[in-house]
Every structure is written in structure tokens, then in C-alpha cells.
XYZ file of C-alpha atoms in Angstrom:
627
model
C -45.300 1.967 21.963
C -47.344 -1.297 22.600
C -46.790 -3.762 25.814
C -45.316 -6.448 22.837
C -43.129 -3.850 21.611
C -41.733 -2.732 24.550
C -41.126 -6.521 25.702
C -39.113 -6.751 21.908
C -36.978 -3.744 23.104
C -36.419 -4.972 26.234
C -34.967 -7.872 25.286
C -33.167 -6.134 22.763
C -31.431 -3.803 25.242
C -30.820 -7.415 27.120
C -28.928 -9.040 23.855
C -26.863 -5.335 22.635
C -27.225 -3.000 24.611
C -23.252 -2.808 25.961
C -22.509 -3.228 22.178
C -24.475 -0.142 21.345
C -23.169 1.396 24.353
C -19.516 0.760 23.413
C -20.022 2.105 19.798
C -21.700 5.177 20.870
C -25.081 4.385 19.695
C -27.830 7.349 20.624
C -30.658 5.457 22.836
C -32.935 7.402 20.340
C -32.278 5.266 17.427
C -32.392 1.535 19.406
C -36.270 0.939 19.046
C -36.371 1.739 14.830
C -32.828 -0.409 15.028
C -34.829 -3.341 16.457
C -37.467 -3.193 14.235
C -35.640 -2.589 11.388
C -33.106 -5.788 12.772
C -36.287 -8.106 12.700
C -37.803 -7.119 9.783
C -34.677 -7.165 7.739
C -35.610 -3.386 6.482
C -33.124 -2.360 4.345
C -33.960 1.136 3.788
C -31.357 3.541 2.999
C -32.334 3.480 -0.972
C -35.162 5.330 0.327
C -32.311 7.967 1.943
C -29.202 7.798 -0.071
C -27.844 7.486 -3.485
C -24.109 6.797 -5.276
C -23.153 8.653 -7.590
C -20.172 8.480 -10.031
C -17.624 11.732 -9.530
C -15.694 12.457 -12.671
C -12.067 12.406 -11.967
C -10.824 16.061 -13.542
C -8.095 16.330 -15.501
C -5.254 18.558 -14.148
C -4.490 19.956 -17.261
C -8.079 21.328 -18.034
C -9.048 21.940 -14.194
C -8.004 25.807 -12.903
C -9.506 25.712 -9.520
C -7.216 24.656 -7.383
C -9.531 24.708 -4.316
C -11.250 21.988 -5.945
C -8.162 19.957 -6.218
C -7.285 20.205 -3.165
C -10.851 18.940 -2.275
C -10.501 16.026 -4.423
C -7.115 15.278 -3.137
C -8.373 15.333 0.897
C -11.056 12.725 -0.027
C -9.772 9.462 -1.220
C -12.127 6.819 -2.627
C -10.862 3.587 -1.593
C -9.173 1.508 -4.215
C -9.127 2.388 -8.044
C -10.890 4.852 -10.118
C -13.747 5.009 -10.602
C -14.588 7.721 -7.678
C -17.767 7.022 -6.385
C -19.689 8.924 -3.520
C -22.930 8.657 -1.627
C -24.882 11.519 -1.162
C -28.385 11.896 0.628
C -31.197 11.936 -2.157
C -34.313 12.417 0.065
C -36.071 15.245 -0.710
C -36.363 16.303 2.954
C -33.050 15.704 3.740
C -32.145 13.953 7.196
C -32.644 14.606 10.669
C -30.404 13.278 13.071
C -33.194 14.338 15.982
C -35.576 11.710 14.082
C -35.288 8.341 15.634
C -35.535 6.450 12.399
C -32.540 8.096 11.029
C -30.641 4.399 11.495
C -29.751 2.565 8.780
C -28.609 -0.364 8.301
C -26.174 -1.843 6.147
C -25.529 -5.521 4.513
C -22.321 -7.623 4.426
C -21.223 -8.750 0.983
C -18.634 -10.475 2.253
C -17.268 -11.476 5.744
C -14.066 -14.168 5.985
C -10.537 -14.986 8.299
C -7.676 -13.960 6.672
C -5.829 -16.946 6.112
C -9.252 -18.189 3.811
C -9.641 -15.205 1.688
C -7.771 -16.848 -1.738
C -9.679 -20.170 -1.244
C -12.449 -18.323 -1.053
C -12.149 -16.218 -4.000
C -11.300 -18.963 -6.126
C -14.211 -21.176 -5.078
C -17.169 -19.173 -4.388
C -19.190 -18.711 -7.026
C -19.639 -14.864 -8.171
C -17.376 -13.593 -4.977
C -14.247 -12.669 -7.256
C -16.437 -11.113 -9.684
C -18.868 -9.100 -7.058
C -15.257 -7.968 -5.468
C -13.571 -6.619 -8.331
C -16.593 -5.130 -9.365
C -16.557 -3.450 -6.048
C -12.941 -2.338 -6.020
C -12.566 -0.936 -9.465
C -10.350 -3.720 -10.715
C -10.669 -5.144 -14.326
C -11.824 -8.501 -14.520
C -13.515 -9.995 -17.929
C -13.200 -13.865 -17.833
C -15.761 -16.523 -16.111
C -12.840 -18.193 -14.460
C -11.059 -16.882 -11.339
C -7.184 -15.853 -12.541
C -4.388 -15.380 -10.056
C -3.633 -11.894 -11.069
C -7.553 -11.027 -10.252
C -7.239 -12.533 -7.267
C -3.691 -11.209 -6.149
C -4.843 -7.518 -7.144
C -8.047 -8.319 -4.542
C -6.094 -9.599 -1.333
C -3.917 -6.455 -1.853
C -6.879 -3.892 -2.621
C -9.173 -5.472 0.205
C -7.739 -3.751 3.110
C -8.533 -0.219 1.871
C -12.411 -2.385 2.312
C -11.908 -4.397 5.219
C -13.610 -3.367 8.592
C -13.418 -6.113 11.679
C -14.749 -7.650 14.508
C -13.758 -10.210 16.949
C -16.247 -12.915 18.694
C -16.489 -11.965 22.970
C -16.929 -15.979 23.191
C -15.915 -19.638 22.060
C -12.863 -21.156 21.829
C -9.349 -19.756 20.844
C -10.057 -20.485 17.058
C -13.140 -18.493 17.101
C -12.202 -15.554 18.654
C -9.272 -15.164 15.815
C -11.034 -11.723 13.967
C -12.990 -11.972 11.832
C -12.780 -9.413 8.568
C -15.586 -8.469 6.331
C -16.278 -5.900 3.456
C -19.260 -3.799 3.512
C -22.030 -3.908 0.163
C -21.632 -1.587 -2.365
C -23.803 0.836 -0.789
C -21.704 0.963 2.696
C -18.421 0.506 0.640
C -18.563 3.301 -1.470
C -19.005 6.211 2.021
C -15.900 7.999 1.453
C -13.903 9.515 4.504
C -13.521 13.051 5.718
C -11.933 13.980 9.183
C -15.595 16.166 9.816
C -17.495 13.160 9.388
C -21.141 13.567 8.644
C -22.652 10.064 9.676
C -20.754 7.278 12.309
C -20.640 3.586 11.451
C -20.308 0.830 13.574
C -20.859 -2.995 13.117
C -23.277 -4.705 15.257
C -23.681 -8.541 15.674
C -26.834 -9.712 15.618
C -27.607 -12.441 18.257
C -31.338 -13.931 16.969
C -30.233 -14.542 13.529
C -26.628 -15.072 14.319
C -25.759 -12.660 11.474
C -23.211 -9.151 11.212
C -24.435 -6.122 10.073
C -23.004 -2.454 9.956
C -25.366 0.242 11.277
C -25.119 3.850 9.800
C -26.354 7.129 11.808
C -25.856 10.749 11.316
C -23.974 12.844 13.566
C -26.232 15.990 12.196
C -29.084 17.342 10.288
C -28.141 17.171 6.640
C -30.120 18.550 2.849
C -30.802 17.098 -0.257
C -27.169 16.444 -2.184
C -24.979 16.865 0.821
C -22.133 13.902 0.850
C -22.458 10.578 3.642
C -19.141 9.990 4.874
C -17.296 8.901 7.853
C -13.868 8.981 9.649
C -11.910 6.312 8.768
C -9.355 6.759 11.948
C -12.543 7.179 14.257
C -11.682 7.379 17.697
C -7.869 8.260 16.725
C -7.106 11.968 18.278
C -3.401 12.421 17.817
C -2.585 14.012 15.036
C 0.224 12.017 13.468
C -0.868 8.314 14.180
C -4.472 9.269 12.568
C -1.475 10.185 9.933
C -0.165 6.933 9.849
C -3.962 5.071 10.410
C -5.044 6.938 6.983
C -2.329 5.687 5.046
C -3.978 3.242 3.061
C -6.331 5.795 1.827
C -3.830 9.152 1.707
C -0.467 8.040 0.472
C 1.925 10.243 3.065
C 5.449 9.871 3.890
C 6.334 9.724 7.397
C 10.435 9.298 6.851
C 10.864 11.792 9.511
C 9.884 10.184 12.691
C 12.926 8.439 14.658
C 12.016 4.648 14.481
C 14.634 4.311 17.769
C 12.158 2.525 19.774
C 13.506 2.746 23.340
C 12.196 0.667 26.216
C 8.762 1.461 27.520
C 8.521 4.136 31.259
C 8.366 2.138 34.137
C 4.112 3.146 34.127
C 4.045 1.038 31.407
C 5.069 -1.696 33.670
C 2.992 -0.724 35.998
C 0.001 -0.435 33.751
C 0.549 -4.176 32.783
C 0.632 -5.616 36.488
C -2.506 -3.145 37.440
C -4.411 -4.656 33.952
C -3.517 -8.359 34.622
C -4.778 -7.943 38.872
C -1.603 -9.821 39.739
C -0.326 -9.080 43.575
C 3.323 -9.320 44.230
C 4.062 -11.092 47.180
C 5.980 -9.752 50.401
C 9.818 -10.274 50.910
C 10.013 -14.160 52.809
C 13.176 -15.975 53.696
C 13.677 -19.403 51.295
C 12.009 -22.326 52.762
C 14.015 -24.688 54.168
C 13.101 -28.512 54.445
C 14.114 -31.970 55.425
C 16.412 -33.548 52.746
C 14.229 -36.414 53.007
C 10.658 -34.492 52.674
C 7.970 -36.284 50.726
C 6.142 -33.093 49.084
C 2.408 -32.950 48.199
C 1.759 -31.921 44.799
C -1.745 -30.283 43.914
C -2.223 -29.966 39.968
C -4.822 -30.091 37.540
C -2.358 -30.899 34.676
C -3.084 -34.478 33.451
C 0.506 -35.192 32.055
C 1.560 -34.610 35.366
C -0.237 -36.948 37.301
C 0.232 -39.569 34.602
C 3.930 -39.062 34.559
C 5.285 -37.964 37.823
C 6.795 -41.213 39.368
C 9.136 -39.754 41.339
C 9.527 -41.292 44.940
C 9.596 -37.617 47.017
C 6.664 -36.526 45.420
C 2.556 -37.646 46.078
C -0.274 -36.108 44.780
C -3.061 -34.756 46.716
C -6.562 -33.707 45.755
C -6.501 -30.829 48.743
C -4.822 -27.611 47.626
C -4.776 -26.234 51.722
C -2.475 -29.445 52.608
C -0.698 -28.943 49.545
C 3.663 -28.349 49.193
C 3.349 -27.566 45.415
C 0.879 -26.203 43.747
C 1.506 -26.689 40.194
C -1.322 -25.226 38.340
C -1.857 -25.227 34.211
C -3.778 -21.659 34.682
C -1.768 -18.442 36.170
C -1.891 -17.863 39.730
C -2.538 -14.325 40.580
C -2.375 -13.549 44.510
C 0.817 -13.982 45.530
C 0.613 -11.465 47.904
C -2.061 -13.743 49.692
C 0.199 -16.964 49.485
C 3.185 -15.256 50.535
C 1.522 -14.248 53.628
C -0.520 -17.538 54.819
C 1.707 -20.242 53.187
C 5.171 -18.858 52.565
C 6.397 -22.270 52.238
C 4.158 -23.572 49.183
C 6.359 -23.728 46.222
C 4.349 -23.355 42.732
C 5.184 -23.675 39.111
C 5.105 -19.908 38.206
C 6.836 -16.305 38.868
C 5.373 -13.340 39.487
C 5.375 -11.052 36.529
C 6.954 -13.251 33.938
C 4.254 -12.551 31.307
C 6.789 -9.954 30.668
C 8.689 -13.390 28.676
C 5.544 -14.929 27.666
C 3.300 -12.309 26.490
C 5.368 -10.773 22.836
C 4.836 -7.068 23.163
C 6.812 -7.554 26.791
C 9.000 -9.936 25.697
C 10.349 -7.574 22.816
C 10.484 -4.280 25.315
C 12.541 -6.094 27.769
C 14.558 -7.811 25.220
C 15.559 -4.111 24.352
C 17.622 -3.863 27.365
C 20.173 -5.971 25.670
C 20.920 -4.231 22.473
C 21.105 -1.148 20.893
C 18.291 0.877 19.033
C 17.137 -1.881 17.386
C 17.334 -4.311 19.783
C 19.701 -7.511 20.037
C 20.723 -9.612 17.680
C 18.461 -12.770 18.890
C 15.115 -11.258 18.483
C 13.697 -10.093 15.157
C 13.268 -6.127 15.127
C 9.830 -5.746 16.810
C 7.144 -3.204 16.902
C 3.969 -2.932 19.142
C 0.963 -1.905 16.695
C -0.599 -0.168 19.664
C 1.972 2.501 20.924
C 4.525 2.259 18.357
C 2.641 2.617 14.626
C 4.345 5.914 13.204
C 8.292 4.376 14.205
C 7.162 1.342 12.207
C 5.322 3.265 9.323
C 9.122 5.133 9.072
C 11.031 2.052 9.519
C 9.090 0.287 7.110
C 9.142 3.493 4.368
C 12.844 3.967 5.115
C 13.571 0.240 4.173
C 11.774 0.770 1.488
C 13.392 3.358 -0.110
C 16.592 1.346 0.366
C 15.222 -1.703 -1.292
C 15.347 -3.611 1.609
C 13.212 -6.593 2.155
C 10.075 -5.905 3.861
C 8.510 -8.572 4.439
C 6.894 -8.492 8.151
C 5.136 -11.402 10.635
C 1.927 -9.872 12.462
C 1.298 -11.386 15.619
C -1.368 -10.752 18.346
C -0.104 -10.112 21.617
C -0.803 -13.246 23.293
C -2.465 -16.328 21.329
C -0.569 -19.588 20.576
C -0.396 -22.128 17.603
C 0.231 -19.334 15.025
C -3.439 -17.989 15.093
C -4.638 -14.905 13.855
C -0.904 -14.932 12.349
C 0.258 -13.058 8.982
C 2.956 -12.747 6.841
C 2.958 -9.805 4.662
C 5.263 -7.514 2.707
C 1.986 -4.867 2.521
C 2.327 -1.770 4.664
C -1.799 -1.158 4.257
C -2.341 -5.195 5.156
C -0.438 -4.449 8.988
C -1.933 -0.787 9.626
C -5.240 -2.360 8.982
C -3.980 -5.505 11.312
C -3.889 -3.102 14.192
C -7.766 -2.358 14.474
C -8.301 -6.350 15.227
C -6.886 -7.045 18.258
C -3.601 -6.339 20.349
C -0.368 -6.998 17.577
C 3.261 -7.061 17.255
C 4.504 -6.867 14.190
C 8.080 -8.516 13.802
C 10.574 -8.398 10.627
C 9.893 -11.987 9.105
C 13.108 -13.966 8.732
C 13.896 -13.773 4.892
C 16.838 -16.043 5.041
C 16.045 -18.451 6.847
C 18.926 -21.263 7.850
C 17.078 -24.152 5.713
C 16.938 -28.226 6.338
C 16.862 -30.609 3.537
C 13.608 -32.850 3.550
C 14.394 -36.326 1.440
C 10.672 -35.470 0.617
C 9.963 -32.117 0.141
C 13.387 -30.193 -0.323
C 15.045 -27.192 1.729
C 12.097 -26.255 4.351
C 12.090 -23.838 7.210
C 12.127 -25.284 10.351
C 12.147 -24.055 14.502
C 13.669 -25.885 17.190
C 11.725 -25.999 20.729
C 14.138 -25.718 24.095
C 12.187 -26.417 27.606
C 13.978 -24.103 30.261
C 13.700 -24.595 33.968
C 14.038 -21.745 36.182
C 15.388 -22.593 39.643
C 15.493 -19.209 41.013
C 15.694 -14.911 40.340
C 18.253 -14.387 43.000
C 20.522 -15.450 42.124
C 19.810 -16.402 38.553
C 19.767 -20.390 37.964
C 18.915 -21.286 34.931
C 18.401 -25.214 33.497
C 18.056 -26.204 29.811
C 16.422 -29.979 29.284
C 19.277 -31.908 27.429
C 15.901 -33.391 24.442
C 15.093 -30.014 22.553
C 12.331 -30.623 19.800
C 12.002 -29.758 15.769
C 9.090 -28.584 13.481
C 9.387 -28.835 10.062
C 7.361 -26.802 7.486
C 5.882 -29.163 4.436
C 6.673 -26.952 1.775
C 10.038 -26.104 0.236
C 10.607 -22.367 1.212
C 10.672 -19.553 -1.097
C 9.647 -15.677 -0.130
C 6.425 -15.973 -2.060
C 2.723 -17.430 -1.378
C 3.117 -15.526 1.394
C -0.403 -17.162 3.000
C 0.173 -20.818 1.833
C 0.645 -22.311 5.603
C 2.527 -25.367 5.079
C 5.500 -23.273 3.784
C 5.862 -20.442 5.715
C 4.684 -22.068 8.875
C 5.743 -25.124 11.220
C 3.140 -25.876 13.653
C 1.359 -28.276 11.782
C -0.009 -31.020 15.105
C -2.966 -28.317 15.327
C -3.861 -28.554 11.720
C -6.357 -30.839 10.687
C -5.446 -33.725 7.817
C -1.509 -31.805 7.511
C 1.565 -34.174 7.996
C 3.168 -33.934 10.923
C 6.707 -34.872 10.002
C 9.169 -35.436 13.439
C 12.578 -36.219 13.614
C 13.926 -37.093 17.248
C 16.979 -34.487 18.106
C 19.680 -37.678 17.712
C 18.359 -38.146 14.641
C 18.724 -34.406 13.461
C 22.327 -33.256 14.833
C 24.222 -35.975 12.124
C 21.749 -34.657 9.063
C 22.518 -31.119 9.792
C 26.011 -31.313 10.616
C 26.035 -32.973 7.204
C 24.116 -30.305 5.506
C 26.468 -27.648 7.077
C 29.883 -29.344 7.863
C 31.083 -26.449 8.390
C 29.069 -25.492 11.466
C 29.334 -28.056 14.350
C 26.065 -28.261 16.304
C 28.027 -27.760 19.493
C 29.138 -24.151 18.337
C 25.318 -23.585 16.961
C 24.063 -25.131 20.404
C 26.280 -22.953 22.625
C 25.267 -19.555 20.940
C 20.816 -20.352 21.577
C 22.343 -21.208 25.263
C 24.011 -17.991 25.072
C 20.888 -16.183 23.733
C 18.752 -17.868 26.330
C 21.167 -16.852 29.017
C 20.894 -13.016 28.036
C 17.082 -13.299 27.929
C 16.729 -14.297 31.552
C 19.317 -11.626 32.404
C 17.445 -9.102 31.224
C 13.890 -10.278 32.265
C 15.492 -10.425 35.756
C 17.251 -7.417 36.105
C 15.383 -4.621 37.278
C 12.907 -5.657 40.160
C 9.211 -6.451 39.858
C 7.124 -5.132 38.219
C 9.964 -4.031 35.258
C 11.442 -7.785 35.354
C 10.256 -10.867 36.736
C 9.451 -11.132 40.503
C 12.118 -12.819 43.226
C 10.055 -14.668 44.827
C 11.971 -17.182 46.263
C 8.964 -20.037 46.411
C 8.973 -19.833 42.801
C 9.994 -22.142 39.712
C 8.790 -22.527 36.332
C 9.248 -24.141 33.214
C 8.801 -22.711 29.617
C 9.015 -23.975 26.315
C 11.485 -21.341 23.839
C 10.918 -21.187 20.273
C 13.476 -19.860 17.835
C 14.918 -20.427 14.877
C 18.315 -19.804 12.969
C 19.157 -17.532 10.315
C 22.102 -16.112 8.163
C 24.183 -13.904 8.902
C 27.393 -12.205 9.200
C 29.442 -11.546 11.851
C 31.354 -8.336 12.928
C 34.360 -9.871 11.573
C 32.676 -10.263 7.767
C 32.060 -14.397 8.731
C 28.690 -16.156 7.575
C 27.156 -16.908 10.599
C 24.042 -18.686 12.482
C 22.558 -16.295 14.744
C 19.610 -17.539 16.993
C 16.219 -15.497 16.157
C 13.980 -16.166 19.585
C 10.236 -16.483 18.714
C 8.389 -16.574 21.385
C 8.441 -18.112 25.226
C 5.108 -20.073 26.261
C 3.850 -20.827 29.831
C 2.890 -24.479 30.799
C 3.975 -25.929 27.388
C 2.249 -28.687 26.078
C 4.862 -31.719 27.126
C 2.935 -34.769 25.208
C 5.912 -35.387 23.073
C 8.560 -35.198 26.049
C 6.468 -37.509 28.217
C 6.029 -39.601 25.084
C 9.166 -40.377 24.020
C 10.680 -39.449 27.515
C 9.479 -41.242 30.736
C 11.524 -39.473 32.982
C 10.755 -36.118 31.875
C 8.485 -34.862 34.996
C 10.622 -36.317 37.542
C 13.852 -34.502 36.318
C 11.742 -31.199 36.241
C 10.852 -31.762 39.720
C 13.800 -33.141 40.838
C 15.688 -30.148 39.616
C 13.141 -27.413 40.205
C 12.068 -28.575 43.461
C 15.190 -30.837 45.221
C 17.810 -29.275 43.534
C 19.198 -32.392 42.558
C 19.834 -32.702 39.415
C 22.997 -35.178 38.805
C 20.846 -37.745 37.243
C 19.123 -35.613 35.286
C 19.106 -35.056 31.535
C 19.442 -31.090 32.371
C 22.354 -28.840 31.875
C 23.186 -25.357 34.014
C 23.971 -22.888 31.566
C 23.860 -20.036 34.495
């Protein structure tokens, strides 16, 4: 290899080596891959061909073995049935360093833009219907064809995620391989492997294809659609989009995970638990030095007993925006320093943990105040069984897929398609929660009956004893379109977070204005009763979150304090005595919430927060103690 070629290769490996190793691409192919990517060499056509397979009519065909074989090899999508075979007369040798191939991507998109792209990108719908075997004869995109593509695409979708960039840029990208790549069938004993590779110099993603063994002319090119999954039951669930199956015999009961599960989370978070300390005692007129990197605190905390310092080493209170990790060191060296976080509070603020600790407060379905939730990484078979059982009983099956720890509804999807949910598991760790199909709605003059959610700010003063306050003002967010259980990708109909979406109106109603309007719309449901039920749910949540010692519960560290925002909705439910009730549904708990609106409309907000949490003085503050 020439010196220049070696330089090229080492530069290529410096950029892409980690990704190639993670995808287990054998190093013997790297040089050839580098050359093909640089020259955009698509030479798969010299080695492979696409063959259309006639569907065999059962009546005429007596060969049962052939039948079984066909059943085992699902074509992603509808008729006609295709497969890819080796056409090169010399076959293909796995040991040949050139036996690696590029597959182009026909469509790359983020889920929330799929419908718009099918409508507006010239030729896209036509290409996708052809690729998926969907009849489309018009020139103009029609709703029916678009719906079919949006359903079928989950059999063709692959995904990758950028590791750098903003939260928005890290939202998973989905792509569909070109006609050649999309026609490669599944096999449990695949002849090839594939992996996406983001080629940095061109900023383009390709799929790379390489053989796992030697092949002869006429041999089929297959890949494992459940690659890397060894558990038989999970493989069966992962392959459902292509191999329909029932898993109704799986018990859909989801007990709380084992203690080891929580130990592993602690280790993964690199959080070091504090040693036991005595609660610090301060002079009753002490002035506290506050070190903070939160602009809203710097701008709005004016209470005379708090002053700011730029020196972290001399602070009495650390009020940090990012997560604090080394509680052990702090507890050993400066136990009297207070801070705005609790060790293990991620049990509340990360969605899969919130669901697992909440199971302490309810039967097999969890508490009434939390939508039924499954962790797609660890509870996929239970979820599939539950979904199929509901389907069989004719019950509503709308679900919402959420990443464990992204906020602002990013990468969050509502669907009633099992295939869609199963495939979302591949993109990033997700939970799937029962979508509230019967929410309590609010009448907006300009729009009609819309969804709304409510945000309360909760102040956690201590774990032992449990002391919990609620800020007396709550915040409301509304959808912009009338609610109905359709158009599931219509953001402004199904979501309420509008303050981050560009060009979208944000409807604001102050809580004092909201209460009389709400009571006028629902005269049988006085707000005091509704709010009492909300507070009861909050109290129960924090009781179960602190019921076990860390890392199975929030750590009882006497110098910790915290504020969280709890988002919830109300849904129609039936009480045990058959009455129609408004049941609070806790959606999420947010660490270090954005308090911009709070400060704008209630200038004493941070004075009240600091006074309650750090001075234990609540008399003149807008807070209510609920535990």
C-alpha cells in the first residue's frame, strides 16, 4: 500500500475505528471500505441480484417443507416477495478484503417529519410505495397511501443516533435502505451482517454489508433482523413486525425490579453516597453564602439572609444546575454545606425509575395515579402480552413512547401500532406508557375542547422525616387543537409543550383565572377536591420514593434540599363505588425545572423557596405543607 494510502487509512481509522469496532466489522475490510467510501463506489451490483419469488398457492403445492421454509422467511411488507442472491459466477469469499459493500439510503428522516416529507418531497411517496409493494397510481400524494407507508415503514426502518450536538440533534434518525438493502431478508442463521456508518468527511450515513461465511453463486443474502439478541422470548417479540406471533401466555405482571437493578443504576450514574452525618445546626440569624450557576436564582433571590459568592469553597449552600455526584467527599469534608439535590433523586426524575418505584404503591398495574408503564428494554415480552390481551378484549390500545431522560416531549411518539413500539426500542432506551385516551378537557373559546396539563412545583425539605411542600401557584399548558383520538402525529393536538416549538402559539391562563373557568365547565368537581386528590398522589409518590434506603430510595442526607416540577393530567375514571371521578395522572418529575414563568409573575418565588428549604420559615411564604 502506498504511503499516501496508508495515511488515508490511518486518518479513516482515527475517525471511524470506534464505530467499526462497535459494529464488529472485521479489520481486514477497513482499507477497502475506506477506498469505496472515498470514491463512492457502489459495486454490489457486480456481485448480487434481486430475485422476485412467486408466492406458492397452498392448494397446488404439496411440498410442506417448502411451505415451512417460506413461512420462516418473511418478506418485510406486502407482496410481491423478493430476495437477494449472489450472482457473481465466482461466488463470494469472506476472506477477500474487498468483500464489503455500501448500501445507499433511500429516505432519512425523524419520525415527527415523516408525514410532511411524504407529502412534499417530490417522488418520495412514489418510491416508498414501490419499495413496500403498496399500490399507488396517482401523481398527487393521497392520505390513504401516506397512511399505509407510515404503517409499513416500521418493517423497513433502521436507526442511528448522533452522539454529539444539542438535545434536538441527538433525537434518533430513522432511515430506509435503498431497494437492494430493503430486499435483504431475515434469517436466524444469516449469511451477512449490516451496520450503519456515518461517514464524517461527507456527513452522510451509509449501511455497510459484509459476509459472515463464503457463498456460492445462487446463495441467498440474509441478515438477522434481531441481531445481537440471544434470549429466545425477546427475539420472538423483536421479530413480531415480520413474523406475526402471539405471546399471550406471558404473564404481563411487572414486579418491582431487584435490588441489584438499583445498585447498577447507582454505579452507572457514578454517584457516591454520603456517610451518615448529624443534621447541621445554624445560628438563627446567620446569613448564608450561596454559590449558584443558575441565572434565575442570581436575578431573583433578594432575601436579606442570602448573599451570593463566586467562591465555591466558602459557600454554605451549593445551588447547582448540573447533577452533583460526589456526596461522599462533601459529607466527609464539609457536612454542614447544604445543596439543592438529593442522592438517588434520579429514581423520581428518570422515567423508567419513576415507574418501578411507583409499583410500591399499587397492585400489579401500579398505582392509579400513574399510567400503566413498561420499560421496553427489560419488560418487552410483558408489554407485548398486555398489548395483545387488550387487543383481544377490544380495549383501547393507544400508547406513548418516551425516552428515559429527555425533556420537552423530544423523541416522544403516540401510536396504536405494536410494530412501531417494538422498533422504537432500537433507537434509545424508552418506556411505553398507556396514552390517556379519556383526558379531562378544557374548553378554549378559540379552539374547542383541548387537552391540558398542570405543573406544580414541589419542595422537598427532608427525607427523614419526610417533609414536602407545594408552591401555591400552579402552571397550565394547553394543546392548540381540539382533542380527538386520531392524527396521532399532530403535535398541537396531542401535546401541550408549546414554549419550545418555533412559530407555535402558547396559550397562557393564570391559575387564579383557570379555577373559576374550570368550575364553570365542571360544576360537580370543585377545584379544592380535585387538588386534594392531586396532593394525595404527590404525597404517596414521595412516600414510596423514600420508603427504602439508598440506592433503592432517595437518600436521607440531612444537608440535601430540592425543588422539582411535577407534570400531571386528569383523566376520567370510575371510583370503587361506581362514581365518575377525575383521576390525577403523574406524567413526569423534573429536576431543576425552568422557573422563568414563576419568577416573571411571582417575583418572591425564589425568596419563598429558599426561606422554606434553608431557613425552615414558611409563615409568609406561598407554600402548603402536604406531608
